Amino acid sequence: MTTRHRPGLAETLETCRPVPPAKPNILKTLLALQSALSHVPTSAIPQIAQVLGVTDAQVAGVLSYYSDLRTQSPGRHLIRVCMGESCTANHGGRVLRAIQDHVRVAAGGTTPDARFTVEQMSCAGNCAVSPTVMIDEDLCGRVTPSEVPSLLERYR
Amino acid sequence: MKTTRCYLANDTSSRAAGAGRLADAWSDRPEIQLIRTSSRGAFFLEPMVERDVPNGREAWFNVLPNDLPRIVGGVGGTPIAEIPFLQQQARFTFANFGITEPLALDEYQTRGGLKGLAAAQSLSPEAIVEALRISRLRGRGGAAFPVWKKWQAAQQTGSELKYVVANADEGDAGTYCDRMIMEGDPFRLIEGMMICARAIGATRGYLYCRYEYPAAARTMRFAIQKAREADLLDCDDYPFDLEVVTGAGSYVCGEETALLESLEGRRGVVLAKPPYPAESGLYGKPTIVSNVLTFATIPNILANGGAWHASLGTEGSRGTMALQIGGRVKQPGLVEVPFGLTLHDVLDRFGGGMAPGSRFKAVQVGGPLGSLFPESQLDIPICYDAFAEVGAILGHGGIVVYDDETDMVELARHFMAFTADESCGKCTPCRIGSVRGREILERIQAGEGTAESLDLLKDLGETMKATSLCALGGRAPYPVLTAIEHFPEEFKKGLTH
C-alpha cells in the first residue's frame, strides 16, 4: 500500500516564494496552504510573512478578511447550507435545522468525532435547484429535511 | 446490441438535481452512450435526457434510473421544439446550451464560435470599439456602464502593459448565468476576452472566479489549456495569456476595485474612484474589468455587427438579457430574452406561476441589493431605464420569488445582516450603518421597536444611499425600505406605542 505524499507547510510555502519580477501574492499563498493543510494556522503567520517578504500584519489582515480562509481544521466533511435568497424562499432554513438536529451540532461547529463541520454559506449559485446543501465539493439540490439522514449517510 | 446516443447535462445544477446519479446508474449499460453537455437552463426539467430524432432532439424530463427502457425504446419523449419554456426565448449568448460538449473546441467552431474573433482580427482596435459603440452594449454585471467607453479609455491610455479581467465573482444571490457560461460554453468567454485584449492592446488576462464555483474554475482551466494547445491564445503572433484565480468568499470582491485588490493578493477593500481601472487598474496598469456575461455577449456582436445587437431590446437597453428565475416558482431556470418583457410576463410565461401550494407575496430583482416588488407592480418592463425610474436595479438579472409564508421583517433583517457581514469596512456608512440597521430590525423582531424605529431606519437608509463608497452600502437599504413600503403592517406589529 502506498500513502499519498501530503506536502507540509514549509514545502508548500516554498512553491509560493515570489520570483522577481513577480510580486508576492498573499491570498494565493494562503489558498495554496489551505488546500495542502486543510487550514492556515495563525502560528504560521510569521513564517509566511518572511517567505513572502511582507509584514505579519499584512498576512494576518488577509487571513482574517476572507470568510473561506480557515484558521482551524474542519471536520472530515464540510457541510455548507446555502442561505441565499432562493434557498431561503424554498425553506432552506428547515433543512439547516434538520442537519443541526441530526448531527447535533450548531452551525459553525464540528461534531466531537470530527466527522462533520456545519456552516451556513451565502449563495451557492444553484438557485434553480434549491434548497441547496454543499457537502465537500458535492452540491445537492432540492433537499428536503426528511432526506437529510440518508444524504449524510454517504459521508463517513 | 444497438447503442443509443443520449445527451445529459453535466453542469453543477443539473448534477445537483440528480444527473450525476443517473450517469453512475447507467455507467455499465451497453444500450446507451451518454454525451455530457451543458444544460439548457430549464432546471425544473433536470435531470433531462435527450436523444436525436430526424428533426432535432426529443427529451425526457426529471429522469430516474429506471426510465432507461422508455428512453431507449423512444417512448414518451417530447420534441425540444415543443417545450414552451425554451421556445419563447431568443438564444444568442446561450445558443449552444444543452447542445454541445463544453470542452469540444471543434463543436464550438462548427456552431459559429471564433467568428467574432476572426472579425476582430480584421479590424483596427478603434474599429472594434466602434462596433461596440454601435451595439450599445452595457455591462451585464450590474452597473450597466456602456462597454465601449471603458474600452476606449483603456485603449487611449498609453502603457506597455494592459490587462483584461473577467469578473466571475458572481455573488448576487439568485444569479448563476456566469457559472453556466464558465461550465457550459467556456470558449465563448475566452473569445470575448481575446477580442477585448485586441481592442485595448492587453497581453494578459485573468479570470477571477469565486471560491464557491470549483467546477467552473476547473472547466475554465481545461478550456484555457485547450485554447493554448490549439495556438488560439497567441494567434497572429499577438501574445496573450490567461489565468484563472480564485477568490475566498467575499461578496464585495465583485466590485471592480476590490476585485483588483484581491487579485493582487490583498484584502478585497473598495477604493475610491477615480482613477478608474480602465486607466489605472491591476498593478497600476490600464485594466478592463467586465462581467463574464458581458464578455460572452461580445463574440456575437463582432460576428454579426454592432447594428444587429442594437436592433434587439429597448431604447436604453439593447440586446438580450439572461434572466435567472428562482425562489418559489414552478419553473425555475435561465431564460435569454430581449429586454422589454414585463416582469409579470417573465414570471408567468417562463416561471409558470407559483410552486404548488404557495401564493405570491413579493419578487426581488437584482440580487441581495435589489428592490422588492409586490404583485401590483409587476407590469414594469425589464430594462435599465424603467428600473432606474423607480429606484430599482436589474443588477445581474436575478429574480427571486417569495411566497406568503415569508416573514418580511426577518427578510429585511437578513439583508442588513448580509451587508454587515460582507462590508469591506472601508467607509463608515456601510460598515456602521449596516450593523445599526440590523440592530433596529432585531429590536422590531423582539417586539421592542418604538414609533421612531421605522423613521430611524429610513433616515439611516437615506444616509447609506447618499454617502457609501460603493453599491454594497449604497444599495443595501433598497430591499429593506421597499419591504417596509409594501408590507408596513408587518413592521408595525413589532412596535410598542
XYZ file of C-alpha atoms in Angstrom:
653
model
C 0.000 0.000 0.000
C 1.268 3.415 -0.867
C 0.445 6.536 1.060
C -0.033 9.710 -0.855
C 2.575 12.319 -0.028
C 0.973 15.384 1.501
C 3.197 18.418 1.293
C 3.690 20.256 4.580
C 3.734 23.925 5.439
C 7.346 24.682 4.553
C 7.240 22.727 1.328
C 4.018 24.390 0.097
C 5.223 27.791 1.177
C 8.395 27.323 -0.867
C 6.294 26.958 -4.065
C 4.744 30.369 -3.313
C 8.053 32.210 -2.833
C 7.909 35.146 -5.258
C 10.485 35.116 -8.036
C 11.223 38.685 -9.184
C 9.766 40.472 -11.061
C 6.648 38.634 -9.780
C 5.203 40.277 -6.688
C 4.207 38.291 -3.594
C 0.546 37.302 -3.545
C -0.716 36.751 -0.008
C -4.187 35.451 -0.887
C -2.890 32.948 -3.438
C -0.345 31.725 -0.898
C -2.952 31.276 1.834
C -5.273 29.406 -0.555
C -2.410 27.101 -1.555
C -1.592 26.441 2.104
C -5.235 25.762 2.927
C -5.504 23.382 0.013
C -2.479 21.431 1.291
C -3.129 21.619 5.044
C -6.966 21.979 5.207
C -6.476 25.260 7.097
C -3.932 28.002 7.763
C -2.821 28.027 11.425
C -2.284 31.541 12.792
C 1.012 30.272 14.241
C 2.316 30.092 10.662
C 1.834 33.824 10.030
C 5.465 34.900 10.770
C 6.873 32.151 8.550
C 4.506 33.076 5.685
C 5.355 36.769 6.048
C 9.067 36.014 5.987
C 8.895 33.923 2.787
C 6.712 36.476 1.009
C 8.699 39.462 2.228
C 5.649 41.196 3.728
C 4.695 42.098 7.292
C 2.959 39.761 9.750
C 0.100 42.263 9.893
C -0.449 42.078 6.144
C -0.730 38.292 6.277
C -2.986 38.378 9.337
C -5.130 41.026 7.637
C -5.768 38.890 4.572
C -6.267 35.717 6.614
C -8.958 37.341 8.736
C -10.674 39.130 5.843
C -11.827 36.241 3.686
C -14.551 34.030 5.107
C -13.428 30.952 3.183
C -9.962 31.003 4.720
C -9.921 28.913 7.900
C -7.538 29.023 10.795
C -8.788 25.720 12.214
C -9.127 22.350 10.593
C -12.725 21.480 9.673
C -14.204 18.020 10.179
C -13.649 15.277 7.601
C -16.717 16.506 5.734
C -17.735 20.121 5.410
C -21.485 20.665 5.182
C -22.422 24.110 3.915
C -26.092 25.033 3.846
C -26.967 27.754 1.372
C -28.698 30.785 2.883
C -29.075 32.617 -0.406
C -32.419 34.202 -1.232
C -33.757 31.417 -3.447
C -32.847 28.753 -0.898
C -34.352 30.864 1.889
C -37.559 31.275 -0.140
C -37.656 27.500 -0.587
C -37.277 26.839 3.143
C -33.548 26.164 3.305
C -33.797 27.173 6.967
C -35.747 23.981 7.687
C -33.006 21.942 6.014
C -30.376 23.658 8.160
C -32.378 22.848 11.308
C -32.747 19.210 10.224
C -28.992 18.932 9.682
C -28.175 20.573 13.022
C -30.619 18.249 14.788
C -29.276 15.182 13.019
C -25.579 15.730 13.659
C -26.222 17.506 16.982
C -24.048 20.487 16.340
C -24.973 24.109 15.649
C -23.885 25.947 12.502
C -20.258 26.953 12.884
C -19.401 23.862 14.920
C -17.745 20.489 14.365
C -19.048 17.163 15.663
C -16.989 15.625 18.525
C -15.916 12.756 16.248
C -14.682 15.363 13.708
C -16.866 13.769 11.027
C -18.824 16.895 10.127
C -18.424 20.638 10.283
C -21.670 22.513 9.650
C -21.710 26.015 8.210
C -24.048 28.440 6.512
C -22.958 29.833 3.177
C -24.121 32.725 1.051
C -25.498 31.956 -2.400
C -24.048 28.809 -3.996
C -25.406 29.754 -7.437
C -27.666 26.705 -7.506
C -30.821 28.811 -7.145
C -32.904 26.936 -9.734
C -32.489 23.643 -7.860
C -32.853 24.992 -4.341
C -32.669 24.489 -1.399
C -29.006 23.632 -1.644
C -26.572 21.828 0.605
C -22.910 21.630 -0.378
C -21.027 18.700 1.139
C -17.310 18.930 0.427
C -17.383 19.656 -3.332
C -20.738 17.934 -3.982
C -23.749 20.143 -4.487
C -27.112 18.623 -3.542
C -30.271 20.312 -4.754
C -33.988 20.230 -3.854
C -33.006 18.910 -0.428
C -35.872 18.157 1.952
C -35.488 17.916 5.736
C -36.637 14.280 5.663
C -33.853 13.141 3.358
C -31.082 14.656 5.478
C -30.185 11.390 7.334
C -29.831 9.345 4.133
C -27.910 12.153 2.444
C -25.360 12.397 5.249
C -25.059 8.599 5.442
C -22.994 8.723 2.231
C -20.272 10.691 4.019
C -18.489 8.622 6.658
C -26.733 -4.579 -29.269
C -27.560 -1.219 -30.758
C -26.263 1.695 -28.684
C -28.450 4.772 -28.326
C -26.650 8.085 -28.145
C -28.164 10.253 -25.425
C -27.377 13.674 -24.017
C -27.298 14.595 -20.334
C -26.197 17.910 -18.826
C -23.080 17.949 -16.676
C -23.220 21.377 -15.055
C -23.320 21.864 -11.291
C -27.075 22.464 -11.022
C -28.009 19.506 -13.229
C -25.758 17.296 -11.158
C -27.347 18.725 -8.003
C -30.710 17.737 -9.499
C -29.516 14.155 -9.969
C -27.702 13.990 -13.337
C -24.602 12.533 -11.716
C -26.533 9.739 -10.002
C -28.183 8.944 -13.332
C -24.846 8.714 -15.132
C -23.477 6.474 -12.359
C -26.507 4.188 -12.516
C -26.179 3.773 -16.276
C -22.381 3.611 -16.481
C -22.299 -0.118 -17.280
C -25.381 -0.234 -19.527
C -24.280 -1.125 -23.087
C -27.540 0.067 -24.674
C -26.781 3.715 -24.017
C -23.923 6.123 -24.739
C -24.145 9.317 -22.696
C -22.785 12.584 -24.079
C -22.355 15.090 -21.266
C -23.399 18.535 -22.471
C -24.141 21.903 -20.909
C -27.666 22.479 -19.575
C -30.425 24.252 -21.492
C -31.234 26.131 -18.309
C -34.697 24.596 -17.890
C -33.620 23.347 -14.480
C -37.125 22.364 -13.383
C -36.883 19.575 -16.000
C -33.417 18.385 -14.930
C -32.189 15.773 -14.991
C -33.308 15.822 -18.595
C -32.165 13.199 -21.090
C -32.237 13.886 -24.831
C -31.720 11.792 -27.924
C -31.507 12.548 -31.638
C -34.607 12.227 -33.791
C -34.879 13.090 -37.502
C -35.928 16.711 -36.858
C -33.746 17.551 -33.888
C -33.944 16.080 -30.441
C -36.501 14.642 -28.072
C -36.297 14.955 -24.315
C -37.379 13.064 -21.218
C -37.846 15.128 -18.066
C -36.945 14.568 -14.405
C -35.495 11.215 -15.366
C -34.919 8.409 -12.872
C -32.592 5.431 -13.484
C -35.469 3.052 -14.257
C -36.665 5.301 -17.104
C -33.918 3.870 -19.296
C -36.081 1.348 -21.224
C -38.560 4.096 -22.160
C -35.780 6.333 -23.451
C -34.028 3.588 -25.388
C -37.405 2.476 -26.766
C -38.192 6.055 -27.769
C -41.418 6.088 -25.742
C -42.932 9.269 -24.335
C -40.299 11.834 -25.348
C -41.134 15.489 -26.008
C -39.596 17.287 -29.013
C -37.314 20.065 -27.766
C -39.018 22.489 -30.163
C -42.292 21.913 -28.286
C -41.048 22.915 -24.813
C -42.702 26.333 -24.269
C -40.043 27.441 -21.756
C -37.363 27.121 -24.455
C -39.468 28.069 -27.461
C -40.240 31.596 -26.300
C -36.624 32.604 -25.779
C -34.145 34.414 -28.034
C -30.968 32.432 -27.545
C -27.817 34.112 -28.795
C -25.275 34.089 -25.977
C -26.784 30.819 -24.766
C -27.306 29.317 -28.229
C -25.058 26.319 -27.553
C -26.544 25.414 -24.206
C -27.843 21.884 -23.933
C -26.432 21.099 -27.363
C -22.639 20.990 -27.218
C -19.998 19.420 -25.051
C -18.444 22.359 -23.174
C -14.816 21.465 -23.868
C -15.235 20.427 -27.524
C -13.449 23.257 -29.316
C -14.283 21.818 -32.754
C -18.001 21.814 -31.921
C -17.748 25.391 -30.715
C -16.209 26.369 -34.051
C -18.699 24.360 -36.118
C -21.507 26.280 -34.453
C -20.059 29.704 -35.284
C -17.507 30.061 -32.499
C -14.392 32.185 -33.142
C -16.116 34.124 -35.936
C -16.223 37.190 -33.700
C -12.505 36.910 -33.010
C -11.787 36.474 -36.731
C -13.815 39.611 -37.441
C -11.938 41.494 -34.713
C -8.618 40.423 -36.202
C -9.557 42.080 -39.487
C -10.423 45.335 -37.726
C -8.297 48.065 -36.189
C -8.581 48.451 -32.395
C -10.551 51.664 -32.978
C -12.963 49.852 -35.284
C -13.587 47.154 -32.654
C -14.508 49.850 -30.133
C -16.699 51.484 -32.778
C -18.580 48.207 -33.273
C -19.164 48.092 -29.508
C -20.372 51.719 -29.554
C -22.871 50.945 -32.314
C -24.029 47.822 -30.451
C -24.889 49.948 -27.391
C -23.923 47.060 -25.141
C -23.983 47.916 -21.444
C -22.113 45.920 -18.811
C -24.146 42.983 -17.565
C -22.615 42.693 -14.105
C -24.926 45.224 -12.519
C -23.562 48.706 -13.164
C -24.766 48.739 -16.822
C -21.982 51.083 -17.918
C -21.523 51.432 -21.718
C -18.847 48.876 -22.567
C -17.275 50.860 -25.417
C -16.492 53.829 -23.173
C -14.434 51.664 -20.842
C -12.630 50.039 -23.755
C -11.906 53.384 -25.371
C -10.429 54.748 -22.132
C -8.161 51.714 -21.787
C -7.242 51.843 -25.462
C -6.266 55.504 -25.278
C -4.228 55.170 -22.087
C -0.588 54.651 -23.018
C 1.086 51.690 -21.322
C 3.284 48.807 -22.423
C 1.297 46.520 -20.154
C -2.503 46.268 -20.003
C -4.866 43.694 -18.533
C -8.247 42.130 -19.219
C -10.046 40.751 -16.186
C -13.243 38.712 -16.232
C -15.284 39.260 -13.116
C -16.543 35.768 -12.250
C -17.230 36.588 -8.614
C -20.936 36.025 -9.178
C -22.033 36.723 -5.617
C -25.559 38.095 -6.116
C -27.933 35.586 -4.588
C -30.291 34.311 -7.253
C -27.804 34.519 -10.127
C -25.974 31.709 -11.877
C -25.602 32.686 -15.551
C -21.845 33.264 -15.225
C -21.415 29.831 -13.702
C -23.407 28.338 -16.581
C -21.220 30.118 -19.148
C -17.968 29.016 -17.495
C -19.128 25.423 -17.107
C -21.113 25.243 -20.324
C -19.522 27.374 -23.062
C -16.059 28.360 -21.803
C -14.590 29.175 -25.215
C -17.176 31.933 -25.696
C -15.845 33.700 -22.606
C -12.248 33.228 -23.763
C -13.156 34.580 -27.206
C -14.821 37.654 -25.694
C -11.785 38.359 -23.523
C -9.447 37.976 -26.511
C -11.478 40.457 -28.542
C -11.169 42.917 -25.662
C -7.419 42.267 -25.426
C -7.029 43.100 -29.138
C -9.103 46.265 -28.798
C -7.161 47.721 -25.879
C -3.750 46.130 -26.510
C -3.660 43.806 -23.493
C -1.321 40.840 -23.376
C -2.520 39.248 -20.181
C -5.886 38.249 -18.816
C -7.239 36.948 -15.530
C -10.456 35.266 -14.655
C -11.349 35.969 -11.038
C -13.643 33.110 -10.056
C -15.417 32.822 -6.729
C -14.384 30.047 -4.339
C -17.900 28.566 -4.388
C -17.538 27.589 -8.069
C -14.836 24.873 -8.112
C -16.301 23.138 -11.183
C -16.410 26.387 -13.162
C -12.771 27.161 -12.299
C -11.787 23.627 -13.327
C -13.617 23.817 -16.670
C -12.103 27.205 -17.442
C -8.581 25.947 -16.686
C -9.127 22.991 -19.049
C -10.559 25.270 -21.733
C -7.657 27.738 -21.476
C -5.210 24.839 -21.764
C -7.038 23.550 -24.857
C -7.064 27.010 -26.418
C -3.370 27.365 -25.690
C -2.601 23.978 -27.266
C -4.616 24.955 -30.352
C -2.469 28.119 -30.638
C -5.612 30.103 -30.200
C -4.343 32.420 -27.498
C -1.240 33.558 -29.374
C -2.901 33.935 -32.752
C -1.234 36.101 -35.444
C 1.848 36.417 -33.237
C -0.178 38.524 -30.873
C 0.800 37.248 -27.435
C -1.964 36.723 -24.932
C -2.205 34.522 -21.897
C -4.982 33.845 -19.478
C -5.034 32.582 -15.896
C -7.814 31.524 -13.526
C -7.533 32.924 -9.995
C -9.959 32.064 -7.212
C -11.339 34.317 -4.535
C -12.056 33.249 -0.972
C -15.642 34.100 -0.120
C -16.005 37.863 -0.162
C -19.114 39.349 -1.771
C -17.656 42.827 -2.127
C -14.857 41.434 -4.329
C -17.430 41.597 -7.128
C -16.884 45.384 -7.027
C -14.132 46.083 -9.544
C -11.604 47.920 -7.369
C -11.993 45.389 -4.550
C -11.631 42.589 -7.094
C -8.329 44.021 -8.308
C -7.065 44.393 -4.734
C -7.938 40.746 -4.168
C -6.306 39.718 -7.441
C -3.104 41.310 -6.166
C -3.495 39.166 -3.046
C -4.612 41.813 -0.566
C -7.805 42.338 1.437
C -10.634 42.942 -1.028
C -11.271 46.524 0.021
C -13.074 49.044 -2.194
C -11.026 52.007 -3.440
C -12.293 55.482 -4.274
C -12.646 56.241 -7.987
C -11.118 57.958 -9.961
C -8.704 56.692 -11.055
C -10.862 54.179 -12.912
C -9.376 50.747 -13.579
C -9.518 51.394 -17.338
C -6.781 53.978 -16.713
C -5.070 52.637 -13.607
C -6.138 49.175 -12.510
C -4.235 45.978 -11.806
C -0.697 46.849 -10.605
C -1.489 50.422 -11.676
C -1.907 49.462 -15.347
C -4.920 50.065 -17.631
C -7.347 47.220 -16.935
C -10.750 46.286 -18.274
C -12.827 44.537 -15.642
C -16.059 43.181 -17.066
C -18.526 40.578 -16.021
C -18.447 37.066 -17.559
C -21.815 37.560 -19.271
C -20.598 40.821 -20.829
C -17.543 39.140 -22.354
C -19.655 36.204 -23.536
C -22.029 38.596 -25.326
C -19.223 40.183 -27.355
C -18.309 37.420 -29.891
C -21.786 37.588 -31.475
C -21.573 41.374 -31.682
C -18.312 41.215 -33.645
C -19.570 38.319 -35.791
C -22.965 39.859 -36.621
C -22.164 43.563 -36.335
C -22.996 46.190 -33.749
C -26.213 47.134 -35.571
C -27.532 43.602 -35.160
C -27.160 43.856 -31.382
C -28.638 47.347 -31.288
C -31.719 46.079 -33.167
C -32.720 43.963 -30.153
C -34.263 45.214 -26.920
C -35.495 48.669 -25.892
C -34.225 52.234 -26.366
C -31.801 52.319 -23.440
C -31.277 48.561 -23.089
C -30.117 46.912 -26.283
C -29.656 43.216 -26.838
C -30.804 40.316 -24.717
C -30.623 39.657 -21.000
C -30.072 36.381 -19.207
C -32.740 36.313 -16.524
C -32.350 33.769 -13.795
C -35.631 32.816 -12.202
C -35.574 31.260 -8.754
C -37.426 31.085 -5.467
C -40.995 29.801 -5.120
C -41.867 29.419 -8.805
C -42.968 26.300 -10.625
C -40.338 26.566 -13.348
C -37.031 27.936 -12.072
C -34.333 28.360 -14.696
C -32.409 30.635 -17.012
C -34.054 32.449 -19.892
C -32.415 34.654 -22.511
C -34.862 37.205 -23.897
C -34.614 40.659 -25.479
C -35.076 43.490 -22.954
C -38.593 44.819 -22.718
C -40.806 41.994 -21.474
C -42.628 42.881 -18.291
C -41.734 41.242 -15.006
C -45.220 39.746 -14.987
C -44.672 38.222 -18.445
C -41.407 36.648 -17.381
C -42.850 35.148 -14.214
C -45.971 33.971 -15.962
C -44.620 32.684 -19.286
C -41.366 31.244 -18.040
C -41.710 30.925 -14.274
C -45.003 29.123 -14.861
C -46.657 30.628 -11.803
C -46.104 29.722 -8.183
C -44.802 26.423 -6.820
C -47.671 24.104 -5.838
C -49.401 25.179 -2.655
C -47.793 28.592 -2.391
C -49.136 32.102 -3.000
C -47.172 35.057 -4.362
C -46.026 37.704 -1.929
C -43.124 39.609 -3.469
C -40.363 39.310 -6.017
C -36.837 40.627 -5.699
C -34.916 41.585 -8.809
C -31.153 42.216 -8.880
C -29.722 40.181 -6.024
C -29.481 40.994 -2.313
C -29.264 44.728 -3.065
C -32.304 44.708 -5.343
C -35.727 46.158 -4.604
C -38.802 44.108 -3.738
C -41.882 44.344 -5.941
C -45.408 43.474 -4.766
C -47.999 41.938 -7.085
C -49.382 45.384 -8.016
C -46.076 46.462 -9.607
C -45.303 43.520 -11.867
C -46.155 45.350 -15.084
C -42.734 47.044 -15.109
C -40.762 46.364 -18.295
C -37.438 44.640 -17.754
C -34.952 47.262 -18.917
C -32.434 49.563 -17.236
C -34.428 52.783 -17.656
C -37.746 51.576 -16.268
C -35.997 50.084 -13.265
C -33.880 53.203 -12.666
C -37.041 55.329 -12.776
C -38.485 53.557 -9.731
C -35.127 53.390 -7.938
C -34.693 49.687 -8.629
C -31.937 47.764 -10.381
C -31.798 44.889 -12.819
C -28.387 44.022 -11.450
C -27.131 40.753 -12.818
C -30.599 39.508 -13.780
C -31.502 37.513 -10.682
C -35.240 37.160 -9.990
C -36.290 35.542 -6.707
C -39.955 34.992 -5.859
C -41.139 34.854 -2.224
C -44.379 33.235 -1.112
C -46.856 34.280 1.535
C -45.067 32.325 4.262
C -42.197 34.822 4.044
C -41.689 36.963 7.135
C -40.749 40.348 5.681
C -39.155 41.664 8.893
C -36.900 38.626 9.025
C -36.130 39.027 5.318
C -35.202 42.689 5.864
C -33.004 41.686 8.807
C -31.366 39.033 6.623
C -30.445 41.677 4.030
C -28.958 44.075 6.578
C -27.081 41.233 8.282
C -25.711 40.211 4.887
C -24.352 43.700 4.274
C -22.923 43.871 7.797
C -21.134 40.558 7.186
C -19.867 41.473 3.745
C -18.975 45.154 4.207
C -15.286 45.666 3.464
C -15.147 48.234 6.259
C -13.591 50.994 4.224
C -16.419 53.526 4.503
C -18.335 54.343 7.670
C -21.921 54.482 6.297
C -21.719 50.875 5.143
C -19.591 49.455 7.954
C -21.529 51.044 10.850
C -24.834 51.706 9.093
C -25.452 48.083 8.210
C -24.842 46.975 11.810
C -27.152 49.681 13.201
C -29.764 48.746 10.595
C -29.615 45.107 11.590
C -29.901 46.036 15.281
C -33.021 48.167 14.684
C -34.648 45.298 12.794
C -33.719 42.853 15.552
C -35.372 45.145 18.103
C -38.535 45.224 15.958
C -38.426 41.427 15.730
C -38.155 41.191 19.504
C -41.214 43.451 19.870
C -39.025 46.214 21.333
C -39.228 48.704 18.464
C -40.720 52.142 19.081
C -42.635 54.517 16.846
C -39.327 56.085 15.888
C -37.673 52.841 14.789
C -39.005 52.911 11.247
C -38.185 56.609 10.811
C -34.694 55.940 12.092
C -34.312 53.054 9.660
C -35.453 55.221 6.755
C -33.114 58.030 7.794
C -30.240 55.573 8.114
C -31.108 54.136 4.709
C -31.031 57.568 3.050
C -27.635 58.279 4.639
C -26.219 54.972 3.413
C -27.588 55.559 -0.096
C -26.101 59.035 -0.339
C -22.708 58.543 1.275
C -21.471 54.964 0.792
C -18.374 54.425 -1.323
C -19.767 51.588 -3.448
C -23.026 49.876 -4.335
C -22.903 47.491 -1.349
C -23.629 50.206 1.204
C -25.385 52.399 -1.367
C -27.896 49.742 -2.413
C -28.286 47.785 0.834
C -31.184 49.960 2.076
C -33.346 49.315 -1.025
C -34.655 45.828 -0.228
C -35.241 46.881 3.387
C -37.027 50.136 2.544
C -39.141 48.532 -0.201
C -40.133 45.789 2.258
C -41.317 48.469 4.701
C -43.058 50.393 1.902
C -45.050 47.432 0.592
C -45.618 45.468 3.812
C -45.803 48.178 6.522
C -48.222 46.262 8.735
C -45.675 43.504 9.346
C -43.127 46.002 10.613
C -45.652 47.916 12.718
C -46.593 44.728 14.568
C -43.182 44.795 16.261
C -43.508 48.345 17.536
C -44.535 49.365 21.049
C -46.521 52.574 21.041
